[in-house]
Amino acid sequence: MDRAATDRFTDGFVDRGEVARFDALAATWWDETGPMRVLHRFNPVRLAYIRDALCRRFGRDPRAPFPLDGLTICDVGCGGGVLSEPLARLGARVTGLDPAEQNIAVARAHAEAAGVPVDYRGQTIEAVVAGGERFDAVLIMEVVEHVSDMRAFVRTACAGVKPGGLLFGATLNRTLRSFALAIVGAEYVLGWLPRGTHDWQKFVTPDEFARAIRAGGLDVTDTVGVVYNPLTDGWRTGRDSAVNYMVAAERSA
């Protein structure tokens, strides 16, 4: 990919430093014992949350073999495709976007090897929306804390949602507990994530997230906390949103 193309992909709300950081980690996306270990442990929770909400919205049976059959989903900041692939396996037509070219290369190679059809693109959501594309669901999972302008980015993601469609987001709350656990604990003490992965000042409170979503013309329908259980080494949803949380929002039909 030439420099001009890379510059186009990193325009808008993408933070060039963040792109470089995740580009450097690209080869580790599918290593469940590496730097992305926490994401792999978290993935079943967010996948179930998205699947169940889409099934409720579109009248599907979540227990069916392909409950998301035919639904169009845009996974913004898809990384190596850890979430895009399982959504495609559920029948969705998934478009994965990421401005980090190495992430897209890894995602494409893994999907091709697994025989899973995903449309991976080295593009930003603003470029896709400007091109007129709209989706049944847009995902901004673990990405709003890495962009240069959270509010404008969220509004643009909302613009990509079809009438009657859904937006899903997941991020870290800006609290003292999130600083202690997500940065000091996860990055410096336990070494779950590379140091410098997160900037606490860019964490987003649920109220801030909701205001940005409403500015984009959608209504927040659900906010749920996600909590780590050290005894099971797994994640679960709950009422505690002081550190991690997910949101769902809808555009009126």
PDB file of C-alpha atoms in Angstrom:
ATOM      1  CA  MET A   1       0.000   0.000   0.000  1.00  0.00           C
ATOM      2  CA  ASP A   2       1.469   3.392  -0.947  1.00  0.00           C
ATOM      3  CA  ARG A   3       1.891   6.325   1.425  1.00  0.00           C
ATOM      4  CA  ALA A   4      -0.887   8.339  -0.210  1.00  0.00           C
ATOM      5  CA  ALA A   5      -3.367   5.537   0.358  1.00  0.00           C
ATOM      6  CA  THR A   6      -2.266   5.185   3.976  1.00  0.00           C
ATOM      7  CA  ASP A   7      -2.721   8.914   4.521  1.00  0.00           C
ATOM      8  CA  ARG A   8      -6.264   8.747   3.144  1.00  0.00           C
ATOM      9  CA  PHE A   9      -7.144   5.883   5.466  1.00  0.00           C
ATOM     10  CA  THR A  10      -5.828   7.719   8.539  1.00  0.00           C
ATOM     11  CA  ASP A  11      -7.697  10.960   7.888  1.00  0.00           C
ATOM     12  CA  GLY A  12     -10.688  11.988   9.945  1.00  0.00           C
ATOM     13  CA  PHE A  13     -11.072  10.675  13.484  1.00  0.00           C
ATOM     14  CA  VAL A  14      -8.253   8.127  13.425  1.00  0.00           C
ATOM     15  CA  ASP A  15      -5.316   8.788  15.753  1.00  0.00           C
ATOM     16  CA  ARG A  16      -2.111   8.042  13.806  1.00  0.00           C
ATOM     17  CA  GLY A  17      -0.297   6.980  16.981  1.00  0.00           C
ATOM     18  CA  GLU A  18      -3.013   4.451  17.759  1.00  0.00           C
ATOM     19  CA  VAL A  19      -2.879   3.085  14.202  1.00  0.00           C
ATOM     20  CA  ALA A  20       0.878   2.556  14.510  1.00  0.00           C
ATOM     21  CA  ARG A  21       0.465   0.886  17.910  1.00  0.00           C
ATOM     22  CA  PHE A  22      -2.046  -1.664  16.670  1.00  0.00           C
ATOM     23  CA  ASP A  23      -0.213  -2.171  13.381  1.00  0.00           C
ATOM     24  CA  ALA A  24       2.767  -3.323  15.444  1.00  0.00           C
ATOM     25  CA  LEU A  25       0.567  -5.825  17.305  1.00  0.00           C
ATOM     26  CA  ALA A  26      -1.135  -7.179  14.180  1.00  0.00           C
ATOM     27  CA  ALA A  27       0.559 -10.587  14.160  1.00  0.00           C
ATOM     28  CA  THR A  28      -0.711 -11.328  17.677  1.00  0.00           C
ATOM     29  CA  TRP A  29      -4.459 -10.894  17.058  1.00  0.00           C
ATOM     30  CA  TRP A  30      -5.244 -14.617  16.938  1.00  0.00           C
ATOM     31  CA  ASP A  31      -2.785 -15.684  19.646  1.00  0.00           C
ATOM     32  CA  GLU A  32      -5.101 -16.450  22.577  1.00  0.00           C
ATOM     33  CA  THR A  33      -2.167 -16.461  25.013  1.00  0.00           C
ATOM     34  CA  GLY A  34      -0.578 -13.236  23.734  1.00  0.00           C
ATOM     35  CA  PRO A  35      -1.352  -9.519  24.066  1.00  0.00           C
ATOM     36  CA  MET A  36      -4.924 -10.095  22.810  1.00  0.00           C
ATOM     37  CA  ARG A  37      -5.672 -12.755  25.437  1.00  0.00           C
ATOM     38  CA  VAL A  38      -8.083 -10.490  27.336  1.00  0.00           C
ATOM     39  CA  LEU A  39      -9.982  -9.697  24.152  1.00  0.00           C
ATOM     40  CA  HIS A  40     -10.401 -13.393  23.366  1.00  0.00           C
ATOM     41  CA  ARG A  41     -11.758 -14.024  26.869  1.00  0.00           C
ATOM     42  CA  PHE A  42     -14.142 -11.073  26.484  1.00  0.00           C
ATOM     43  CA  ASN A  43     -15.275 -12.017  22.975  1.00  0.00           C
ATOM     44  CA  PRO A  44     -18.007 -14.577  23.864  1.00  0.00           C
ATOM     45  CA  VAL A  45     -19.770 -11.987  26.061  1.00  0.00           C
ATOM     46  CA  ARG A  46     -19.887  -9.269  23.427  1.00  0.00           C
ATOM     47  CA  LEU A  47     -20.788 -11.736  20.670  1.00  0.00           C
ATOM     48  CA  ALA A  48     -23.776 -13.042  22.664  1.00  0.00           C
ATOM     49  CA  TYR A  49     -24.865  -9.484  23.501  1.00  0.00           C
ATOM     50  CA  ILE A  50     -24.867  -8.437  19.851  1.00  0.00           C
ATOM     51  CA  ARG A  51     -26.499 -11.663  18.621  1.00  0.00           C
ATOM     52  CA  ASP A  52     -29.312 -11.564  21.170  1.00  0.00           C
ATOM     53  CA  ALA A  53     -30.091  -7.873  20.612  1.00  0.00           C
ATOM     54  CA  LEU A  54     -30.180  -8.305  16.833  1.00  0.00           C
ATOM     55  CA  CYS A  55     -32.413 -11.359  17.162  1.00  0.00           C
ATOM     56  CA  ARG A  56     -34.858  -9.418  19.328  1.00  0.00           C
ATOM     57  CA  ARG A  57     -34.831  -6.465  16.939  1.00  0.00           C
ATOM     58  CA  PHE A  58     -35.283  -8.476  13.749  1.00  0.00           C
ATOM     59  CA  GLY A  59     -37.442 -11.309  15.079  1.00  0.00           C
ATOM     60  CA  ARG A  60     -34.833 -14.066  14.854  1.00  0.00           C
ATOM     61  CA  ASP A  61     -34.266 -17.180  16.963  1.00  0.00           C
ATOM     62  CA  PRO A  62     -30.826 -16.925  18.617  1.00  0.00           C
ATOM     63  CA  ARG A  63     -30.714 -20.733  18.839  1.00  0.00           C
ATOM     64  CA  ALA A  64     -31.046 -21.161  15.071  1.00  0.00           C
ATOM     65  CA  PRO A  65     -27.935 -22.342  13.158  1.00  0.00           C
ATOM     66  CA  PHE A  66     -27.590 -18.988  11.357  1.00  0.00           C
ATOM     67  CA  PRO A  67     -29.621 -16.485  13.399  1.00  0.00           C
ATOM     68  CA  LEU A  68     -28.124 -13.424  11.702  1.00  0.00           C
ATOM     69  CA  ASP A  69     -28.605 -14.719   8.160  1.00  0.00           C
ATOM     70  CA  GLY A  70     -28.612 -11.855   5.656  1.00  0.00           C
ATOM     71  CA  LEU A  71     -28.180  -9.023   8.157  1.00  0.00           C
ATOM     72  CA  THR A  72     -25.509  -6.486   7.207  1.00  0.00           C
ATOM     73  CA  ILE A  73     -23.009  -5.569   9.924  1.00  0.00           C
ATOM     74  CA  CYS A  74     -20.144  -3.074   9.837  1.00  0.00           C
ATOM     75  CA  ASP A  75     -17.409  -3.808  12.390  1.00  0.00           C
ATOM     76  CA  VAL A  76     -15.496  -0.537  12.785  1.00  0.00           C
ATOM     77  CA  GLY A  77     -11.944  -0.973  14.040  1.00  0.00           C
ATOM     78  CA  CYS A  78     -12.145  -4.703  13.383  1.00  0.00           C
ATOM     79  CA  GLY A  79      -8.474  -5.393  14.101  1.00  0.00           C
ATOM     80  CA  GLY A  80      -7.627  -8.951  13.137  1.00  0.00           C
ATOM     81  CA  GLY A  81     -11.279  -9.963  12.812  1.00  0.00           C
ATOM     82  CA  VAL A  82     -11.754 -11.579  16.221  1.00  0.00           C
ATOM     83  CA  LEU A  83     -15.380 -10.384  16.334  1.00  0.00           C
ATOM     84  CA  SER A  84     -16.067 -10.125  12.584  1.00  0.00           C
ATOM     85  CA  GLU A  85     -15.447 -13.799  11.907  1.00  0.00           C
ATOM     86  CA  PRO A  86     -17.854 -15.283  14.471  1.00  0.00           C
ATOM     87  CA  LEU A  87     -20.570 -12.849  13.371  1.00  0.00           C
ATOM     88  CA  ALA A  88     -20.089 -14.035   9.790  1.00  0.00           C
ATOM     89  CA  ARG A  89     -20.309 -17.631  11.004  1.00  0.00           C
ATOM     90  CA  LEU A  90     -23.742 -16.739  12.394  1.00  0.00           C
ATOM     91  CA  GLY A  91     -24.851 -15.789   8.877  1.00  0.00           C
ATOM     92  CA  ALA A  92     -24.301 -12.031   8.857  1.00  0.00           C
ATOM     93  CA  ARG A  93     -22.786 -10.229   5.888  1.00  0.00           C
ATOM     94  CA  VAL A  94     -19.913  -8.521   7.673  1.00  0.00           C
ATOM     95  CA  THR A  95     -17.795  -5.589   6.549  1.00  0.00           C
ATOM     96  CA  GLY A  96     -14.690  -5.110   8.695  1.00  0.00           C
ATOM     97  CA  LEU A  97     -12.987  -1.707   8.679  1.00  0.00           C
ATOM     98  CA  ASP A  98      -9.551  -0.846  10.042  1.00  0.00           C
ATOM     99  CA  PRO A  99      -7.065   1.849   9.000  1.00  0.00           C
ATOM    100  CA  ALA A 100      -4.092  -0.267  10.198  1.00  0.00           C
ATOM    101  CA  GLU A 101      -3.028  -2.085   7.050  1.00  0.00           C
ATOM    102  CA  GLN A 102      -1.327  -4.941   8.884  1.00  0.00           C
ATOM    103  CA  ASN A 103      -4.515  -5.638  10.834  1.00  0.00           C
ATOM    104  CA  ILE A 104      -6.465  -5.962   7.603  1.00  0.00           C
ATOM    105  CA  ALA A 105      -3.808  -8.252   6.109  1.00  0.00           C
ATOM    106  CA  VAL A 106      -3.962 -10.546   9.153  1.00  0.00           C
ATOM    107  CA  ALA A 107      -7.781 -10.507   9.184  1.00  0.00           C
ATOM    108  CA  ARG A 108      -8.027 -11.383   5.495  1.00  0.00           C
ATOM    109  CA  ALA A 109      -5.503 -14.199   5.749  1.00  0.00           C
ATOM    110  CA  HIS A 110      -7.214 -15.740   8.778  1.00  0.00           C
ATOM    111  CA  ALA A 111     -10.689 -15.528   7.250  1.00  0.00           C
ATOM    112  CA  GLU A 112      -9.510 -17.044   3.967  1.00  0.00           C
ATOM    113  CA  ALA A 113      -7.794 -19.913   5.791  1.00  0.00           C
ATOM    114  CA  ALA A 114     -10.935 -20.530   7.837  1.00  0.00           C
ATOM    115  CA  GLY A 115     -13.249 -20.249   4.835  1.00  0.00           C
ATOM    116  CA  VAL A 116     -15.280 -17.441   6.410  1.00  0.00           C
ATOM    117  CA  PRO A 117     -16.537 -14.699   4.046  1.00  0.00           C
ATOM    118  CA  VAL A 118     -15.814 -11.238   5.484  1.00  0.00           C
ATOM    119  CA  ASP A 119     -15.369  -8.046   3.456  1.00  0.00           C
ATOM    120  CA  TYR A 120     -12.276  -6.510   5.072  1.00  0.00           C
ATOM    121  CA  ARG A 121     -11.302  -2.998   4.020  1.00  0.00           C
ATOM    122  CA  GLY A 122      -8.523  -0.614   4.982  1.00  0.00           C
ATOM    123  CA  GLN A 123     -11.001   2.235   5.292  1.00  0.00           C
ATOM    124  CA  THR A 124     -12.529   4.502   7.902  1.00  0.00           C
ATOM    125  CA  ILE A 125     -16.220   4.624   8.768  1.00  0.00           C
ATOM    126  CA  GLU A 126     -16.402   8.219   7.553  1.00  0.00           C
ATOM    127  CA  ALA A 127     -15.240   7.162   4.085  1.00  0.00           C
ATOM    128  CA  VAL A 128     -17.775   4.322   3.965  1.00  0.00           C
ATOM    129  CA  VAL A 129     -20.638   6.547   5.154  1.00  0.00           C
ATOM    130  CA  ALA A 130     -19.641   9.246   2.672  1.00  0.00           C
ATOM    131  CA  GLY A 131     -19.918   6.591  -0.038  1.00  0.00           C
ATOM    132  CA  GLY A 132     -23.576   6.056   0.875  1.00  0.00           C
ATOM    133  CA  GLU A 133     -23.389   2.622   2.530  1.00  0.00           C
ATOM    134  CA  ARG A 134     -25.751   1.813   5.398  1.00  0.00           C
ATOM    135  CA  PHE A 135     -25.995  -1.296   7.591  1.00  0.00           C
ATOM    136  CA  ASP A 136     -28.456  -3.153   9.801  1.00  0.00           C
ATOM    137  CA  ALA A 137     -25.890  -2.831  12.590  1.00  0.00           C
ATOM    138  CA  VAL A 138     -22.731  -0.800  13.145  1.00  0.00           C
ATOM    139  CA  LEU A 139     -20.248  -1.934  15.797  1.00  0.00           C
ATOM    140  CA  ILE A 140     -17.839   0.416  17.561  1.00  0.00           C
ATOM    141  CA  MET A 141     -16.432  -2.041  20.069  1.00  0.00           C
ATOM    142  CA  GLU A 142     -13.310  -1.091  22.043  1.00  0.00           C
ATOM    143  CA  VAL A 143     -12.600   1.749  19.610  1.00  0.00           C
ATOM    144  CA  VAL A 144     -14.072   5.039  20.912  1.00  0.00           C
ATOM    145  CA  GLU A 145     -11.254   5.342  23.470  1.00  0.00           C
ATOM    146  CA  HIS A 146      -8.706   5.289  20.633  1.00  0.00           C
ATOM    147  CA  VAL A 147     -10.049   7.975  18.256  1.00  0.00           C
ATOM    148  CA  SER A 148      -9.110  11.634  18.074  1.00  0.00           C
ATOM    149  CA  ASP A 149     -12.668  13.033  18.333  1.00  0.00           C
ATOM    150  CA  MET A 150     -15.041  10.667  20.127  1.00  0.00           C
ATOM    151  CA  ARG A 151     -18.228  12.682  19.647  1.00  0.00           C
ATOM    152  CA  ALA A 152     -17.746  13.258  15.924  1.00  0.00           C
ATOM    153  CA  PHE A 153     -16.692   9.652  15.410  1.00  0.00           C
ATOM    154  CA  VAL A 154     -19.803   8.316  17.157  1.00  0.00           C
ATOM    155  CA  ARG A 155     -22.083  10.620  15.157  1.00  0.00           C
ATOM    156  CA  THR A 156     -20.523   9.336  11.945  1.00  0.00           C
ATOM    157  CA  ALA A 157     -20.933   5.712  13.044  1.00  0.00           C
ATOM    158  CA  CYS A 158     -24.593   6.449  13.805  1.00  0.00           C
ATOM    159  CA  ALA A 159     -25.016   7.787  10.276  1.00  0.00           C
ATOM    160  CA  GLY A 160     -24.095   4.335   8.990  1.00  0.00           C
ATOM    161  CA  VAL A 161     -27.104   2.699  10.679  1.00  0.00           C
ATOM    162  CA  LYS A 162     -30.153   1.973   8.517  1.00  0.00           C
ATOM    163  CA  PRO A 163     -33.648   2.962   9.683  1.00  0.00           C
ATOM    164  CA  GLY A 164     -34.660   0.284  12.179  1.00  0.00           C
ATOM    165  CA  GLY A 165     -31.035  -0.731  12.684  1.00  0.00           C
ATOM    166  CA  LEU A 166     -28.804  -0.892  15.733  1.00  0.00           C
ATOM    167  CA  LEU A 167     -25.518   0.551  16.953  1.00  0.00           C
ATOM    168  CA  PHE A 168     -23.382  -1.365  19.465  1.00  0.00           C
ATOM    169  CA  GLY A 169     -20.495   0.039  21.449  1.00  0.00           C
ATOM    170  CA  ALA A 170     -18.126  -1.179  24.137  1.00  0.00           C
ATOM    171  CA  THR A 171     -15.563   0.875  26.004  1.00  0.00           C
ATOM    172  CA  LEU A 172     -13.995   1.754  29.348  1.00  0.00           C
ATOM    173  CA  ASN A 173     -15.579   4.112  31.843  1.00  0.00           C
ATOM    174  CA  ARG A 174     -13.466   7.026  33.091  1.00  0.00           C
ATOM    175  CA  THR A 175     -13.403   6.279  36.808  1.00  0.00           C
ATOM    176  CA  LEU A 176     -10.727   5.862  39.455  1.00  0.00           C
ATOM    177  CA  ARG A 177     -11.479   2.137  39.455  1.00  0.00           C
ATOM    178  CA  SER A 178     -10.892   1.867  35.710  1.00  0.00           C
ATOM    179  CA  PHE A 179      -7.554   3.643  36.113  1.00  0.00           C
ATOM    180  CA  ALA A 180      -6.552   1.229  38.860  1.00  0.00           C
ATOM    181  CA  LEU A 181      -7.721  -1.934  37.105  1.00  0.00           C
ATOM    182  CA  ALA A 182      -7.522  -1.280  33.362  1.00  0.00           C
ATOM    183  CA  ILE A 183      -4.251   0.644  33.321  1.00  0.00           C
ATOM    184  CA  VAL A 184      -2.255   0.056  36.516  1.00  0.00           C
ATOM    185  CA  GLY A 185      -3.472  -3.508  36.973  1.00  0.00           C
ATOM    186  CA  ALA A 186      -3.876  -4.797  33.407  1.00  0.00           C
ATOM    187  CA  GLU A 187      -0.903  -3.006  31.821  1.00  0.00           C
ATOM    188  CA  TYR A 188       1.677  -2.587  34.594  1.00  0.00           C
ATOM    189  CA  VAL A 189       1.015  -5.237  37.242  1.00  0.00           C
ATOM    190  CA  LEU A 190      -0.502  -8.228  35.428  1.00  0.00           C
ATOM    191  CA  GLY A 191       0.925  -7.475  31.988  1.00  0.00           C
ATOM    192  CA  TRP A 192      -2.309  -8.462  30.234  1.00  0.00           C
ATOM    193  CA  LEU A 193      -1.901  -5.591  27.769  1.00  0.00           C
ATOM    194  CA  PRO A 194       1.167  -3.792  26.418  1.00  0.00           C
ATOM    195  CA  ARG A 195       1.984  -0.673  28.417  1.00  0.00           C
ATOM    196  CA  GLY A 196       0.502   2.427  26.816  1.00  0.00           C
ATOM    197  CA  THR A 197      -2.415   0.577  25.225  1.00  0.00           C
ATOM    198  CA  HIS A 198      -4.885   2.946  26.885  1.00  0.00           C
ATOM    199  CA  ASP A 199      -5.011   6.632  27.805  1.00  0.00           C
ATOM    200  CA  TRP A 200      -7.291   7.108  30.823  1.00  0.00           C
ATOM    201  CA  GLN A 201      -8.129  10.652  29.743  1.00  0.00           C
ATOM    202  CA  LYS A 202      -9.747   9.197  26.594  1.00  0.00           C
ATOM    203  CA  PHE A 203     -11.996   6.784  28.482  1.00  0.00           C
ATOM    204  CA  VAL A 204     -15.690   7.584  27.996  1.00  0.00           C
ATOM    205  CA  THR A 205     -18.415   7.713  30.624  1.00  0.00           C
ATOM    206  CA  PRO A 206     -21.821   6.187  29.823  1.00  0.00           C
ATOM    207  CA  ASP A 207     -23.397   9.657  29.897  1.00  0.00           C
ATOM    208  CA  GLU A 208     -20.859  11.002  27.409  1.00  0.00           C
ATOM    209  CA  PHE A 209     -21.384   8.010  25.150  1.00  0.00           C
ATOM    210  CA  ALA A 210     -25.170   8.380  25.319  1.00  0.00           C
ATOM    211  CA  ARG A 211     -25.023  12.088  24.473  1.00  0.00           C
ATOM    212  CA  ALA A 212     -22.857  11.410  21.427  1.00  0.00           C
ATOM    213  CA  ILE A 213     -25.248   8.676  20.273  1.00  0.00           C
ATOM    214  CA  ARG A 214     -28.292  10.917  20.690  1.00  0.00           C
ATOM    215  CA  ALA A 215     -26.499  13.629  18.706  1.00  0.00           C
ATOM    216  CA  GLY A 216     -26.229  11.032  15.950  1.00  0.00           C
ATOM    217  CA  GLY A 217     -29.999  10.563  15.886  1.00  0.00           C
ATOM    218  CA  LEU A 218     -30.228   7.222  17.695  1.00  0.00           C
ATOM    219  CA  ASP A 219     -31.791   6.276  21.038  1.00  0.00           C
ATOM    220  CA  VAL A 220     -29.831   4.317  23.629  1.00  0.00           C
ATOM    221  CA  THR A 221     -31.873   1.242  24.538  1.00  0.00           C
ATOM    222  CA  ASP A 222     -29.476  -0.579  26.860  1.00  0.00           C
ATOM    223  CA  THR A 223     -26.326  -0.086  28.901  1.00  0.00           C
ATOM    224  CA  VAL A 224     -24.742  -3.060  30.646  1.00  0.00           C
ATOM    225  CA  GLY A 225     -21.584  -3.508  32.662  1.00  0.00           C
ATOM    226  CA  VAL A 226     -19.027  -6.204  31.880  1.00  0.00           C
ATOM    227  CA  VAL A 227     -17.115  -7.632  34.833  1.00  0.00           C
ATOM    228  CA  TYR A 228     -14.081  -9.917  35.022  1.00  0.00           C
ATOM    229  CA  ASN A 229     -14.257 -12.921  37.359  1.00  0.00           C
ATOM    230  CA  PRO A 230     -10.732 -14.002  38.381  1.00  0.00           C
ATOM    231  CA  LEU A 231     -12.016 -17.324  39.744  1.00  0.00           C
ATOM    232  CA  THR A 232     -13.311 -18.445  36.333  1.00  0.00           C
ATOM    233  CA  ASP A 233     -10.927 -16.315  34.248  1.00  0.00           C
ATOM    234  CA  GLY A 234     -13.963 -15.134  32.326  1.00  0.00           C
ATOM    235  CA  TRP A 235     -16.253 -12.164  31.776  1.00  0.00           C
ATOM    236  CA  ARG A 236     -19.952 -11.709  32.411  1.00  0.00           C
ATOM    237  CA  THR A 237     -22.504  -8.937  32.027  1.00  0.00           C
ATOM    238  CA  GLY A 238     -23.913  -7.245  35.113  1.00  0.00           C
ATOM    239  CA  ARG A 239     -24.951  -3.969  36.685  1.00  0.00           C
ATOM    240  CA  ASP A 240     -21.419  -2.779  37.470  1.00  0.00           C
ATOM    241  CA  SER A 241     -20.283  -0.447  34.665  1.00  0.00           C
ATOM    242  CA  ALA A 242     -17.507   1.281  36.608  1.00  0.00           C
ATOM    243  CA  VAL A 243     -14.788  -0.250  34.411  1.00  0.00           C
ATOM    244  CA  ASN A 244     -16.092  -1.942  31.243  1.00  0.00           C
ATOM    245  CA  TYR A 245     -19.525  -1.544  29.693  1.00  0.00           C
ATOM    246  CA  MET A 246     -21.484  -2.044  26.480  1.00  0.00           C
ATOM    247  CA  VAL A 247     -24.306  -0.034  24.949  1.00  0.00           C
ATOM    248  CA  ALA A 248     -26.971  -0.686  22.342  1.00  0.00           C
ATOM    249  CA  ALA A 249     -28.883   2.014  20.463  1.00  0.00           C
ATOM    250  CA  GLU A 250     -31.476   2.029  17.708  1.00  0.00           C
ATOM    251  CA  ARG A 251     -32.571   4.217  14.846  1.00  0.00           C
ATOM    252  CA  SER A 252     -36.325   4.509  14.472  1.00  0.00           C
ATOM    253  CA  ALA A 253     -37.733   2.684  11.472  1.00  0.00           C
TER     254      ALA A 253
END
